Every structure is written in C-alpha cells, then in structure tokens.
PDB file of C-alpha atoms in Angstrom:
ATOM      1  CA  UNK A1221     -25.904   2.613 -70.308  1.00 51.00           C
ATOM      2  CA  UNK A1222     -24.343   6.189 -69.320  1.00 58.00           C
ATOM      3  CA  UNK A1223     -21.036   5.233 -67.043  1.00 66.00           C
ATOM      4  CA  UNK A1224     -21.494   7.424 -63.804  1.00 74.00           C
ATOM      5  CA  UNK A1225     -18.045   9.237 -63.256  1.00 82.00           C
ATOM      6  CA  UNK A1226     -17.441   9.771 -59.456  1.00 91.00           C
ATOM      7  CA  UNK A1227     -15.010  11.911 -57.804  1.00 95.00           C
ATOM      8  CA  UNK A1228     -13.846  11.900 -54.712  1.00 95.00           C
ATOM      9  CA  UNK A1229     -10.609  14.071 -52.765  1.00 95.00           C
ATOM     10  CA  UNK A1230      -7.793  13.514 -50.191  1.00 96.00           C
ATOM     11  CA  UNK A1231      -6.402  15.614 -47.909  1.00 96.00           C
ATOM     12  CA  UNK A1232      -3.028  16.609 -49.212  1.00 95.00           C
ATOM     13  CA  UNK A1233       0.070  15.069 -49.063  1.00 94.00           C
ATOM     14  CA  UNK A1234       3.238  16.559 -50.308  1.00 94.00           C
ATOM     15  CA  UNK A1235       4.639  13.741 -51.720  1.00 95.00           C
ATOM     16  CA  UNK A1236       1.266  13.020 -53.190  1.00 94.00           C
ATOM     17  CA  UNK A1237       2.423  15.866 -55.922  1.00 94.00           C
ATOM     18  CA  UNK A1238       5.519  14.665 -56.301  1.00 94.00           C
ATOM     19  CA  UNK A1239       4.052  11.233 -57.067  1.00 95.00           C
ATOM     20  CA  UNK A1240       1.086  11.620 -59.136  1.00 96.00           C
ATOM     21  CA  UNK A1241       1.801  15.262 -61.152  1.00 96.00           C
ATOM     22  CA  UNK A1242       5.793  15.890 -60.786  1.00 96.00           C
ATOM     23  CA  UNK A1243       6.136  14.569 -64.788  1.00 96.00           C
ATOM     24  CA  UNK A1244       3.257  16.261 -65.928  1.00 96.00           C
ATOM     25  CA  UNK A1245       4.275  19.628 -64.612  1.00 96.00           C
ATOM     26  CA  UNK A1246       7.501  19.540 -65.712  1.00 95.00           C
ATOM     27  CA  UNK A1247       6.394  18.688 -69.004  1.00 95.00           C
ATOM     28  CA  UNK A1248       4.318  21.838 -69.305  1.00 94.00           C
ATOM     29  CA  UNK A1249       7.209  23.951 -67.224  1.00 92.00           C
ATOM     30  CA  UNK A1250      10.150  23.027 -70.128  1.00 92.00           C
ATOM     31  CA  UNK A1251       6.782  23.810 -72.563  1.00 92.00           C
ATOM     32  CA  UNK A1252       7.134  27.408 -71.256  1.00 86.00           C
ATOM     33  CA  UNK A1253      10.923  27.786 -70.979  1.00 85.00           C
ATOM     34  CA  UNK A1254      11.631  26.493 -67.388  1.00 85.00           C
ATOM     35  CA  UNK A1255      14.705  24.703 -67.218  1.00 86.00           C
ATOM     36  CA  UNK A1256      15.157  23.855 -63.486  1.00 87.00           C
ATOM     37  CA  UNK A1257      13.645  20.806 -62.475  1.00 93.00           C
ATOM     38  CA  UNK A1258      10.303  21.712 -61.214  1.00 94.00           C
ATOM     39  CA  UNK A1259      10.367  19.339 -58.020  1.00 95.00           C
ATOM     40  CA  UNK A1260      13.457  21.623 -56.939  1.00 93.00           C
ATOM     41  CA  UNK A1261      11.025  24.679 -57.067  1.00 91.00           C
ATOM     42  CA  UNK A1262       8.270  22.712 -55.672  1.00 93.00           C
ATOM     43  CA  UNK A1263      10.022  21.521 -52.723  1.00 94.00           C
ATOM     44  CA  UNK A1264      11.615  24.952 -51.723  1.00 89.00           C
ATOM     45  CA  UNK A1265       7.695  26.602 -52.044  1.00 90.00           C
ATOM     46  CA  UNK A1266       7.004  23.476 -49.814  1.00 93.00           C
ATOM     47  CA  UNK A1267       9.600  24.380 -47.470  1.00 92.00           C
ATOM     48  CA  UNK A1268       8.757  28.162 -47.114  1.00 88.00           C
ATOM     49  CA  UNK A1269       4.770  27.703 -46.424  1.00 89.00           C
ATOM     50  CA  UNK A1270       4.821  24.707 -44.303  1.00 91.00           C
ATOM     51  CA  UNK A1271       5.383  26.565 -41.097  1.00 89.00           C
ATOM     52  CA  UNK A1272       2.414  28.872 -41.880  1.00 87.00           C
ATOM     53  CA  UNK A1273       0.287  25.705 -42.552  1.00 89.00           C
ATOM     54  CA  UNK A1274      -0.853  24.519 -46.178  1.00 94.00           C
ATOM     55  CA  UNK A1275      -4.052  23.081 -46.893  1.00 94.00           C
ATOM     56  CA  UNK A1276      -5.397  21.383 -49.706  1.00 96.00           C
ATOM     57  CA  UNK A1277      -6.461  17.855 -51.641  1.00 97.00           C
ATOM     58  CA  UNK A1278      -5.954  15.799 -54.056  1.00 97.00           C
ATOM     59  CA  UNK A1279      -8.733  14.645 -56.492  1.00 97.00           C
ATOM     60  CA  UNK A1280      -9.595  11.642 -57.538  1.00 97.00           C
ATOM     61  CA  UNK A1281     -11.691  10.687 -60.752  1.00 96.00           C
ATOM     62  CA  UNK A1282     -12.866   6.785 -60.413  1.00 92.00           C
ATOM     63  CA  UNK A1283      -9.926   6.509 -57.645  1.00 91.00           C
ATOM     64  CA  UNK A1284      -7.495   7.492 -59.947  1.00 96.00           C
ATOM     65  CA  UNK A1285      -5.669  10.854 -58.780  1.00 97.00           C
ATOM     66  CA  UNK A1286      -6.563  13.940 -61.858  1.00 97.00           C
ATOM     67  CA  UNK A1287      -5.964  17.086 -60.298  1.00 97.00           C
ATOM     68  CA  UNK A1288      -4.886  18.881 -56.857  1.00 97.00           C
ATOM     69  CA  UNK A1289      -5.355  22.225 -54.835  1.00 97.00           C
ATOM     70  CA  UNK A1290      -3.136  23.823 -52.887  1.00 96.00           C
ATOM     71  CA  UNK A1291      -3.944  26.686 -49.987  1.00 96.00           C
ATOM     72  CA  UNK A1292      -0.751  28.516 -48.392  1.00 92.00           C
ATOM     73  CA  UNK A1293      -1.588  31.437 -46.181  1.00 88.00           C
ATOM     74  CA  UNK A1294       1.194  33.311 -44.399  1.00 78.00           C
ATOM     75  CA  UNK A1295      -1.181  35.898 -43.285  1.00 75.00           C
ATOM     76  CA  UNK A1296      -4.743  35.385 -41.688  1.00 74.00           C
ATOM     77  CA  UNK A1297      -6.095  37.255 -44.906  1.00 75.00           C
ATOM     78  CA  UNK A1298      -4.325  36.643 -47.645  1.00 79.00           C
ATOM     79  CA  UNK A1299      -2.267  33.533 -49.389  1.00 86.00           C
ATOM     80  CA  UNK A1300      -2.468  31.734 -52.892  1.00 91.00           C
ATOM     81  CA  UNK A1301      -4.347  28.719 -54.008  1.00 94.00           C
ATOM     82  CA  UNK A1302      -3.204  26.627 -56.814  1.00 95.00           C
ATOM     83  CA  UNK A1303      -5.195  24.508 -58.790  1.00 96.00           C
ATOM     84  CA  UNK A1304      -3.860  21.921 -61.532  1.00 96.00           C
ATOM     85  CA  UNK A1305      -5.241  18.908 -63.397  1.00 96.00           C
ATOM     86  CA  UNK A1306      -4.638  16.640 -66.108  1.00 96.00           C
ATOM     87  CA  UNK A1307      -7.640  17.149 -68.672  1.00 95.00           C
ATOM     88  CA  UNK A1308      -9.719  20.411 -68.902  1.00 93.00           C
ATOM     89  CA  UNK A1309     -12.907  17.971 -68.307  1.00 94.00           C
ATOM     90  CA  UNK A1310     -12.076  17.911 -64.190  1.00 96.00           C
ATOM     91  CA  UNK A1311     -11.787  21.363 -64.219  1.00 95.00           C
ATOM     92  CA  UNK A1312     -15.173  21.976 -63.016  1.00 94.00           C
ATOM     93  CA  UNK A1313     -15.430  19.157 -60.717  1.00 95.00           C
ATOM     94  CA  UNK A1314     -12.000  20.362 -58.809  1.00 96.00           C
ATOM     95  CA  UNK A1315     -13.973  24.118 -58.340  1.00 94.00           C
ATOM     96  CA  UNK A1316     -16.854  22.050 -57.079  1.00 94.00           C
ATOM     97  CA  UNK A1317     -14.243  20.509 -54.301  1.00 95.00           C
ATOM     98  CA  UNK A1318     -12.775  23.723 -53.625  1.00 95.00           C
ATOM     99  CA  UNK A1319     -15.927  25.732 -52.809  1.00 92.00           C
ATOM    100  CA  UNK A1320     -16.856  22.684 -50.304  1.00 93.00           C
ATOM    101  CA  UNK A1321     -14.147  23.144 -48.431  1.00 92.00           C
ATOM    102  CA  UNK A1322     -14.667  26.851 -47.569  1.00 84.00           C
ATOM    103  CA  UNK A1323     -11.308  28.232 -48.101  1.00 90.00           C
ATOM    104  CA  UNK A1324     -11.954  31.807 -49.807  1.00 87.00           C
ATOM    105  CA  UNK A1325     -13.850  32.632 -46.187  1.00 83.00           C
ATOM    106  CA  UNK A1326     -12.636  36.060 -44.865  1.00 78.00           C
ATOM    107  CA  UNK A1327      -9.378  35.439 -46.970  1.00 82.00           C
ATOM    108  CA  UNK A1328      -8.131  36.838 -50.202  1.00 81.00           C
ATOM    109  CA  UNK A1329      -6.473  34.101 -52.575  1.00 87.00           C
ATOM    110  CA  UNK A1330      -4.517  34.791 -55.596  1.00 88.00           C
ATOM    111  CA  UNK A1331      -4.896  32.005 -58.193  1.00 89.00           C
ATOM    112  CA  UNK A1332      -1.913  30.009 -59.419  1.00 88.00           C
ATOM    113  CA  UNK A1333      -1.764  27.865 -62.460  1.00 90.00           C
ATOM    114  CA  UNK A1334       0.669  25.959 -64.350  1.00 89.00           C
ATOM    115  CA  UNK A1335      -1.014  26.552 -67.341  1.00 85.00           C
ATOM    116  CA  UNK A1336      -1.717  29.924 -69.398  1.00 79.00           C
ATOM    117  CA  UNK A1337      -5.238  29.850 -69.306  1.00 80.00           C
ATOM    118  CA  UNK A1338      -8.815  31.380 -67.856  1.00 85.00           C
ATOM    119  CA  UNK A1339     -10.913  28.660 -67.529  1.00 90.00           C
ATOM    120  CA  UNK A1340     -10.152  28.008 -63.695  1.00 91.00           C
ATOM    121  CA  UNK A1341     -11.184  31.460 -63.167  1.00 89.00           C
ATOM    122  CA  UNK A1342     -14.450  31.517 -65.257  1.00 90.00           C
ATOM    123  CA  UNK A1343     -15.334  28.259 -63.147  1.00 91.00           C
ATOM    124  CA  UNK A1344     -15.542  30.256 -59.801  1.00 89.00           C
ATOM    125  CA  UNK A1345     -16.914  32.956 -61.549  1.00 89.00           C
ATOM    126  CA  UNK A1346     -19.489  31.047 -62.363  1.00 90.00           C
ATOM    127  CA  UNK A1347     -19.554  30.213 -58.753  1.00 88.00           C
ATOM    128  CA  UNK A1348     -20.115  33.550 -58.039  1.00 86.00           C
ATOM    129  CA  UNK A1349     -16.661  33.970 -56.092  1.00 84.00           C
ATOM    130  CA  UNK A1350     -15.862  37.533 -56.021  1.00 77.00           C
ATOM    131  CA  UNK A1351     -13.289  38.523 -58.090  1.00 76.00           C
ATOM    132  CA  UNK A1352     -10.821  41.667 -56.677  1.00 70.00           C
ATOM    133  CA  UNK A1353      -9.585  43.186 -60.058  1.00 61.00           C
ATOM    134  CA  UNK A1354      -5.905  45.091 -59.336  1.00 57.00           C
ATOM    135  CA  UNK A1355      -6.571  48.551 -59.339  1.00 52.00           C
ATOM    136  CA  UNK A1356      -3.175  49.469 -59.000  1.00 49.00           C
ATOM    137  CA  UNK A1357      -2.003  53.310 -59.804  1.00 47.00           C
ATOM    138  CA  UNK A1358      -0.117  52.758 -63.180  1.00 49.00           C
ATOM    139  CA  UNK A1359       1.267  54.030 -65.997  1.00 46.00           C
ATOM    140  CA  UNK A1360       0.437  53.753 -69.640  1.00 49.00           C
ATOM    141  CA  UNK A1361       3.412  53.761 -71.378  1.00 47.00           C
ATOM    142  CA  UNK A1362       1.727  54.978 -75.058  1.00 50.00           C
ATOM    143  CA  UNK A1363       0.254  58.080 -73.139  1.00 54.00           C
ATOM    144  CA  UNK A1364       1.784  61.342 -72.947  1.00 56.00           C
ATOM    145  CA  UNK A1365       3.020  62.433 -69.580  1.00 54.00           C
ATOM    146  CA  UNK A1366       4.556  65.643 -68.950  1.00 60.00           C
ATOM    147  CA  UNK A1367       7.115  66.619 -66.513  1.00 58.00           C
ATOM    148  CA  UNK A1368       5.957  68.838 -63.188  1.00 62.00           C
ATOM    149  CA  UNK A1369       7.152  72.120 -64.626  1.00 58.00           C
ATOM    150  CA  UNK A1370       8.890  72.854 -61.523  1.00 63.00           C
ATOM    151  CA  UNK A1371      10.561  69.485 -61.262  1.00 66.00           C
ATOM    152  CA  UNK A1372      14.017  71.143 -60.376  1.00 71.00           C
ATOM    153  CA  UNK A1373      13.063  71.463 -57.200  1.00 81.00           C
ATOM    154  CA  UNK A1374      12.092  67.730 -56.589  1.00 88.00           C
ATOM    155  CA  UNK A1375      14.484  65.532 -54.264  1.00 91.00           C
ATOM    156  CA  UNK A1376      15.066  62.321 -53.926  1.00 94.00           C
ATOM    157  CA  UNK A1377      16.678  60.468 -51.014  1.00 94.00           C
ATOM    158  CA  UNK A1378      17.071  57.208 -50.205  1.00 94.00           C
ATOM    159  CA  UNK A1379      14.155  55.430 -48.503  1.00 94.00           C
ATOM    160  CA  UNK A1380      15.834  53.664 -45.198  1.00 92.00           C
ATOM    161  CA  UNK A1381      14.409  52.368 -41.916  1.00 93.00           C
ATOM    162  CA  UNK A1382      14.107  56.197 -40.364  1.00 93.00           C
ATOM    163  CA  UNK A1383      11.759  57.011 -42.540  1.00 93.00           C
ATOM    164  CA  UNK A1384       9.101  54.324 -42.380  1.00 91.00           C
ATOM    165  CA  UNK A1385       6.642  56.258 -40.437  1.00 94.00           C
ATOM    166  CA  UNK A1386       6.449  58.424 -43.921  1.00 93.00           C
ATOM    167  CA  UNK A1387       6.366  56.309 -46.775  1.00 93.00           C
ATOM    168  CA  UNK A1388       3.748  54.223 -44.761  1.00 92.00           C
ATOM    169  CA  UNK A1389       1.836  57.253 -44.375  1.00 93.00           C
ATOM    170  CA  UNK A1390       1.844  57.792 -48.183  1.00 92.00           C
ATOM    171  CA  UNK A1391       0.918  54.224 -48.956  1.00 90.00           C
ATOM    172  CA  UNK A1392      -1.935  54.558 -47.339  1.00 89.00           C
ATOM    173  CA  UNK A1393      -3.463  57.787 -48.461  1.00 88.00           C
ATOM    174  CA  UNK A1394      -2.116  57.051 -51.740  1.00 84.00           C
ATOM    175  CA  UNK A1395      -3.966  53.506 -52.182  1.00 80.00           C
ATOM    176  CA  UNK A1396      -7.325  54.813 -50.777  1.00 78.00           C
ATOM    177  CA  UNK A1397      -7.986  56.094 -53.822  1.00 76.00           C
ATOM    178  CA  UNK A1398      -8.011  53.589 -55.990  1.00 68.00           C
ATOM    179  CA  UNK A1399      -9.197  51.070 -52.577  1.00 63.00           C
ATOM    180  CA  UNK A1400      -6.924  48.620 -53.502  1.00 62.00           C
ATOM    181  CA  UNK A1401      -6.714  47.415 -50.133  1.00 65.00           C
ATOM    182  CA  UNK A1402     -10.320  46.841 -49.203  1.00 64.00           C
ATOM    183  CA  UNK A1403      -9.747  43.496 -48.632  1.00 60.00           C
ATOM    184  CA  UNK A1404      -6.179  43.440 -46.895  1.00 66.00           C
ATOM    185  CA  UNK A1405      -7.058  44.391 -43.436  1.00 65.00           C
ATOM    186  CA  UNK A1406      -3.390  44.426 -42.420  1.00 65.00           C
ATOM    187  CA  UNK A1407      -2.754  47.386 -45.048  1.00 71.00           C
ATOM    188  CA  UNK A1408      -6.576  49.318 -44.661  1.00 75.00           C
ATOM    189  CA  UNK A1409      -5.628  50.604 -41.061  1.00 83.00           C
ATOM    190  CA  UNK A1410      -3.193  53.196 -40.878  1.00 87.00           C
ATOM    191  CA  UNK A1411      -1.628  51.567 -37.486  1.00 89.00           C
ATOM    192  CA  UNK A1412      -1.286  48.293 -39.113  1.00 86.00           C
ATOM    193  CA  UNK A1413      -0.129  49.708 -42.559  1.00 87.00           C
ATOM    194  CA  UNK A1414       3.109  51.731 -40.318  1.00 91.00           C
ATOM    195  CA  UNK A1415       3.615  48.139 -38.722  1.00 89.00           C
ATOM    196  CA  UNK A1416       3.815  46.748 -42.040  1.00 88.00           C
ATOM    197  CA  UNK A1417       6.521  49.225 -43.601  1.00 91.00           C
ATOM    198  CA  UNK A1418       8.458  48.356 -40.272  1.00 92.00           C
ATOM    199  CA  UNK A1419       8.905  45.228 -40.491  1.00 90.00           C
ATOM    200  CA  UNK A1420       9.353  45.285 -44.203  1.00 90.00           C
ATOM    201  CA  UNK A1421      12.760  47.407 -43.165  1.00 93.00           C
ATOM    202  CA  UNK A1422      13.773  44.633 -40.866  1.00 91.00           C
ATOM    203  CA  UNK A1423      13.967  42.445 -43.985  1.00 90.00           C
ATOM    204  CA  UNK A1424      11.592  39.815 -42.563  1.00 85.00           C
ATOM    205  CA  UNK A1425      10.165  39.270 -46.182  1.00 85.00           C
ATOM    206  CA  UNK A1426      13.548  40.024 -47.443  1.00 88.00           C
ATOM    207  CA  UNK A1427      16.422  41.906 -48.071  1.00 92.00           C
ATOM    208  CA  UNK A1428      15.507  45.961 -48.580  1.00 94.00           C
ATOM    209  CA  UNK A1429      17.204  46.924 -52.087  1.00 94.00           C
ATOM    210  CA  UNK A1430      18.837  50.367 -50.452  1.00 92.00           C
ATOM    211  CA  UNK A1431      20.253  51.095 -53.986  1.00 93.00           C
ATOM    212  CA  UNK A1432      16.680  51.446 -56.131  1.00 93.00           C
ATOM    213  CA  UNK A1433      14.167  52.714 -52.946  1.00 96.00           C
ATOM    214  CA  UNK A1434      13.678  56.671 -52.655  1.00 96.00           C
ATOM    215  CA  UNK A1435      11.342  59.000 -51.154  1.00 95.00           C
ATOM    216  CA  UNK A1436      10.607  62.103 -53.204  1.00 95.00           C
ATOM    217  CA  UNK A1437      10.425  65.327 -51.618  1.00 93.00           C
ATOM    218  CA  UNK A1438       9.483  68.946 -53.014  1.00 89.00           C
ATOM    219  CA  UNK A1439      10.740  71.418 -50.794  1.00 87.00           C
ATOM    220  CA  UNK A1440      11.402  68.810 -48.085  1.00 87.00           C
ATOM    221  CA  UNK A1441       7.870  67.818 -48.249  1.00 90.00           C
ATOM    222  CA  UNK A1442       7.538  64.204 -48.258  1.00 93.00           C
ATOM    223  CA  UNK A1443       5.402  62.999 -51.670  1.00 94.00           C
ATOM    224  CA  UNK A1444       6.014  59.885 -52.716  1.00 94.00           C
ATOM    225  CA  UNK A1445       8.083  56.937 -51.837  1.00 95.00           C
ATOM    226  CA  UNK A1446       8.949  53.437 -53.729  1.00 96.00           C
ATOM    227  CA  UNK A1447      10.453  50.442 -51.798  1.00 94.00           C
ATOM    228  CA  UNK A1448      12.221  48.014 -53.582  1.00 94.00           C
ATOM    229  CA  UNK A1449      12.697  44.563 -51.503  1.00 93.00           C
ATOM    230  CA  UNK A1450      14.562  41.173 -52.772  1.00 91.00           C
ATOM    231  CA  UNK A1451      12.763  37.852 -52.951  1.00 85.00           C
ATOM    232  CA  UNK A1452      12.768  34.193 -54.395  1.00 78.00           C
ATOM    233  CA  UNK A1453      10.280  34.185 -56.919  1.00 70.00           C
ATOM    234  CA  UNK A1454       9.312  31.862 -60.212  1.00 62.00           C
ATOM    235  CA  UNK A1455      12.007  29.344 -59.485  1.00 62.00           C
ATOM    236  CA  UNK A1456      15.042  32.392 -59.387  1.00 73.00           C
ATOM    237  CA  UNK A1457      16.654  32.971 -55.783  1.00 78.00           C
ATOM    238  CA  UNK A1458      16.299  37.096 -56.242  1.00 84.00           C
ATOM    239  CA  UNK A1459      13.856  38.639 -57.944  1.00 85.00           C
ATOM    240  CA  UNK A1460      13.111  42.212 -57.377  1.00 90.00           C
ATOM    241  CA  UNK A1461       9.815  43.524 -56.052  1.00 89.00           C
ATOM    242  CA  UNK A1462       8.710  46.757 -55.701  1.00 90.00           C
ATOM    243  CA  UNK A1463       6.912  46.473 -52.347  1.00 90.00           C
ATOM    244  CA  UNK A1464       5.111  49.384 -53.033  1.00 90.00           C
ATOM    245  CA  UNK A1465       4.991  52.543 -54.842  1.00 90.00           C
ATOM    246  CA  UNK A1466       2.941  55.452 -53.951  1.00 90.00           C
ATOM    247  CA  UNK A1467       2.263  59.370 -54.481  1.00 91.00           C
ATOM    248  CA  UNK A1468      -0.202  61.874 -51.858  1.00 92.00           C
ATOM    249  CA  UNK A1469      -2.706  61.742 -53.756  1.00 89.00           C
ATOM    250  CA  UNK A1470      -2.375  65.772 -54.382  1.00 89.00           C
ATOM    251  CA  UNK A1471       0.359  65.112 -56.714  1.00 87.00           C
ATOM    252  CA  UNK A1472      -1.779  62.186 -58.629  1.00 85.00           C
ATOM    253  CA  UNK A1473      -1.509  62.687 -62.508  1.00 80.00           C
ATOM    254  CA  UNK A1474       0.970  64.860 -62.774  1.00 83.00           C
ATOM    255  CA  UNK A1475       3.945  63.062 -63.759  1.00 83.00           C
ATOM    256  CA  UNK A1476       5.447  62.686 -60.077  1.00 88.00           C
ATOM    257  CA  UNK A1477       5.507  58.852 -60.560  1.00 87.00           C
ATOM    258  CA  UNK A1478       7.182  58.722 -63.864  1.00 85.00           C
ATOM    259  CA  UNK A1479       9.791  61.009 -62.239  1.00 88.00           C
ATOM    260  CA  UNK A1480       9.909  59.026 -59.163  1.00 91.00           C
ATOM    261  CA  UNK A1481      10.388  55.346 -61.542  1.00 89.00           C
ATOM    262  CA  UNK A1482      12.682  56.997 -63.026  1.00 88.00           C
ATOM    263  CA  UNK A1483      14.766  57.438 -60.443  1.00 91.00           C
ATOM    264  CA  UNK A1484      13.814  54.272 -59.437  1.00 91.00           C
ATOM    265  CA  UNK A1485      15.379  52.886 -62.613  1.00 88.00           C
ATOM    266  CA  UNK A1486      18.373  54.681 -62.533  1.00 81.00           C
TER     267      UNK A1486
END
C-alpha cells in the first residue's frame, strides 16, 4: 500500500531555524569556504529585517520540520525570499507552500539559496512566476572597446551630496533603455528616483565611498556618474557596492563606461 506523504507549514519562528537547520547550513556554508559560524550571520540578517517585518514558514513533511522560507521586504516592492530544505524531493512541495501564501504579489523577490543550484528556480518557473532577467548595461571584458577619441577632454569629479539632482537624472535616462527598472516603482519615476539618490547621500543604506564615486563630465557636461556605497554583505561587515552606474544614453557604446570604471578603479 502507497504511504501518503503529507505536508503541512508553520508560521515562522526565528529560533525555529536556529533549531531545526542551524547544523545543516553550516555544514554546506564550511562546504563552500565560510568560516564564520553561520548562526552569527543569521542572527545579524535577523536583526537588520525584523523592523521591516519578515514573513515566512517552516515546512513540515509527516510533522517532521524539512525545509523553510523566508520573506524580508524593506521596501513595499522589493525584498528577498529564501528557500532551503534538506532533500531535493521537498523542493517542489515548499514552491507549492510558497505560491499559497501570495507573497510575489505586486513585489519583486530576489531568490536566496544556500545551495549552488537551479532547481528552486525551475520549480516556480514551472509555476509560471515571472522571471525579471538583469538587464544591466555591462561590459564584456573579451570585446574590444576603444577609447572616445577625444577623451582628453573628459573630467571626472567626485560624486558628493551637491550633485544628486544629476547623477539621479542620469540613472534614470540611462536605465530606460535597457528597462531595468520596470518593476521598481521607487526607481521608474524620475521624482522618486532623485529621492532615492538623496537619501543614498545621507548614508541611510550606508556609508557613501567618497574615494571611488565620480561624475564624468565632457566640457562640463554632466555624462555619467558611478556611486560607490559601503555595506554588510555575505557574512563580511563592508563590502563595496556600486549603487549604481550609469551613462546618457547618447554616449552608450562608446567606451565612456570603461573610462568612467576606470576611474572608478583607480
């Protein structure tokens, strides 16, 4: 006689994690070169979303616990979800959970997983969750790029709070091209982008790196900026993140943003 396997979930408890998964995890973090204990980086990720709210269960396979998800949103729109269990075969079962509860309404999630792998992903895709590929304006490093031929008369100054009205400006244009932001409604407004790049340079997310962020400037003409900010990230205290890099799109393909990482690099 087939054994009927029932599932059932939990609302999430923090400790729950701690308890069920914390040996698990840090079994597969030391697997791929983590050497702080992974509670410590648990408990400080705890610690920074729990005052925007996190959501999430734990589920249960024949009431024993086999896998978790996790839902931290800072902003209405956007936030991560991470998903985890102990045997591929509840994979598909913890999707099934997931899509009940309704969290990828009106909100963009990036997935977070312990484990290299795609079959979480495939799962929803199957699910027919919309995936938002990056379509972020990048550089292939095996291509050829030449220089602007007039690149002598390129400046670069340091990108500081005065000019946030600008390099706002040129995120915005910049990214409609490639409409990378079709789903962030606090970036797709021009208002809301400006409001954005302000608070950004009153270090709210963290602190500005002054040293590495420049706005380039041909003849004083503003036409690209890159904004460098400082943040805990993948268990280290600072990580640097380049907030966001972007070019008027009249200078796309030209080289302008090699020049400007460049400088960036320094």
């Amino acid at each position: 006689m087939e054994t009927v396997v029932k599932y059932h979930v939990e609302a999430l408890q923090y400790q729950n994690i701690i308890d069920f998964f914390e040996e698990n995890l840090q079994t597969i973090w030391e697997s791929r070169g983590g050497t702080d204990p992974i509670k410590d980086i648990l408990d400080k990720k705890y610690a920074e979303c729990k005052p925007y709210g996190i959501k999430g269960f734990v589920l249960y396979k024949q009431a024993h616990p086999c896998g978790f998800a996790w839902v931290d949103t800072k902003t209405p729109h956007y936030g991560n979800i991470m998903l985890h269990t102990f045997h591929a075969e509840d994979e598909a079962p913890l999707i099934e959970a997931v899509l009940k509860k309704d969290y990828f309404t009106d909100v963009l999630l990036e997935l977070v997983q312990f484990k290299e792998k795609t079959s979480f992903r495939q799962h929803m895709l199957e699910k027919n969750i919309a995936e938002i590929v990056r379509l972020r304006m990048g550089m292939y490093l095996p291509e050829a790029y030449d220089y602007p031929s007039h690149q002598n008369e390129i400046a670069f100054i340091p990108l500081t709070k005065e000019h946030y009205p600008q390099s706002a400006h040129l995120s915005y244009i910049g990214h409609q091209v490639s409409n990378d932001y079709l789903l962030y409604p606090e970036l797709s407004d021009p208002h809301k982008r400006k409001h954005l790049e302000k608070l950004v340079f009153d270090e709210i997310y963290g602190p500005v790196i002054q040293q590495s962020s420049y706005m380039m400037t041909w003849m004083g003409i503003p036409m690209g900026a890159c904004l460098l900010i400082e943040v805990p990230c993948w268990g280290f205290d600072k990580v640097p993140w380049i907030f966001d890099i972007a070019l008027d799109p009249n200078y796309h393909g030209q080289g302008y943003g090699k020049l400007l990482m460049q400088q960036v690099l320094a």
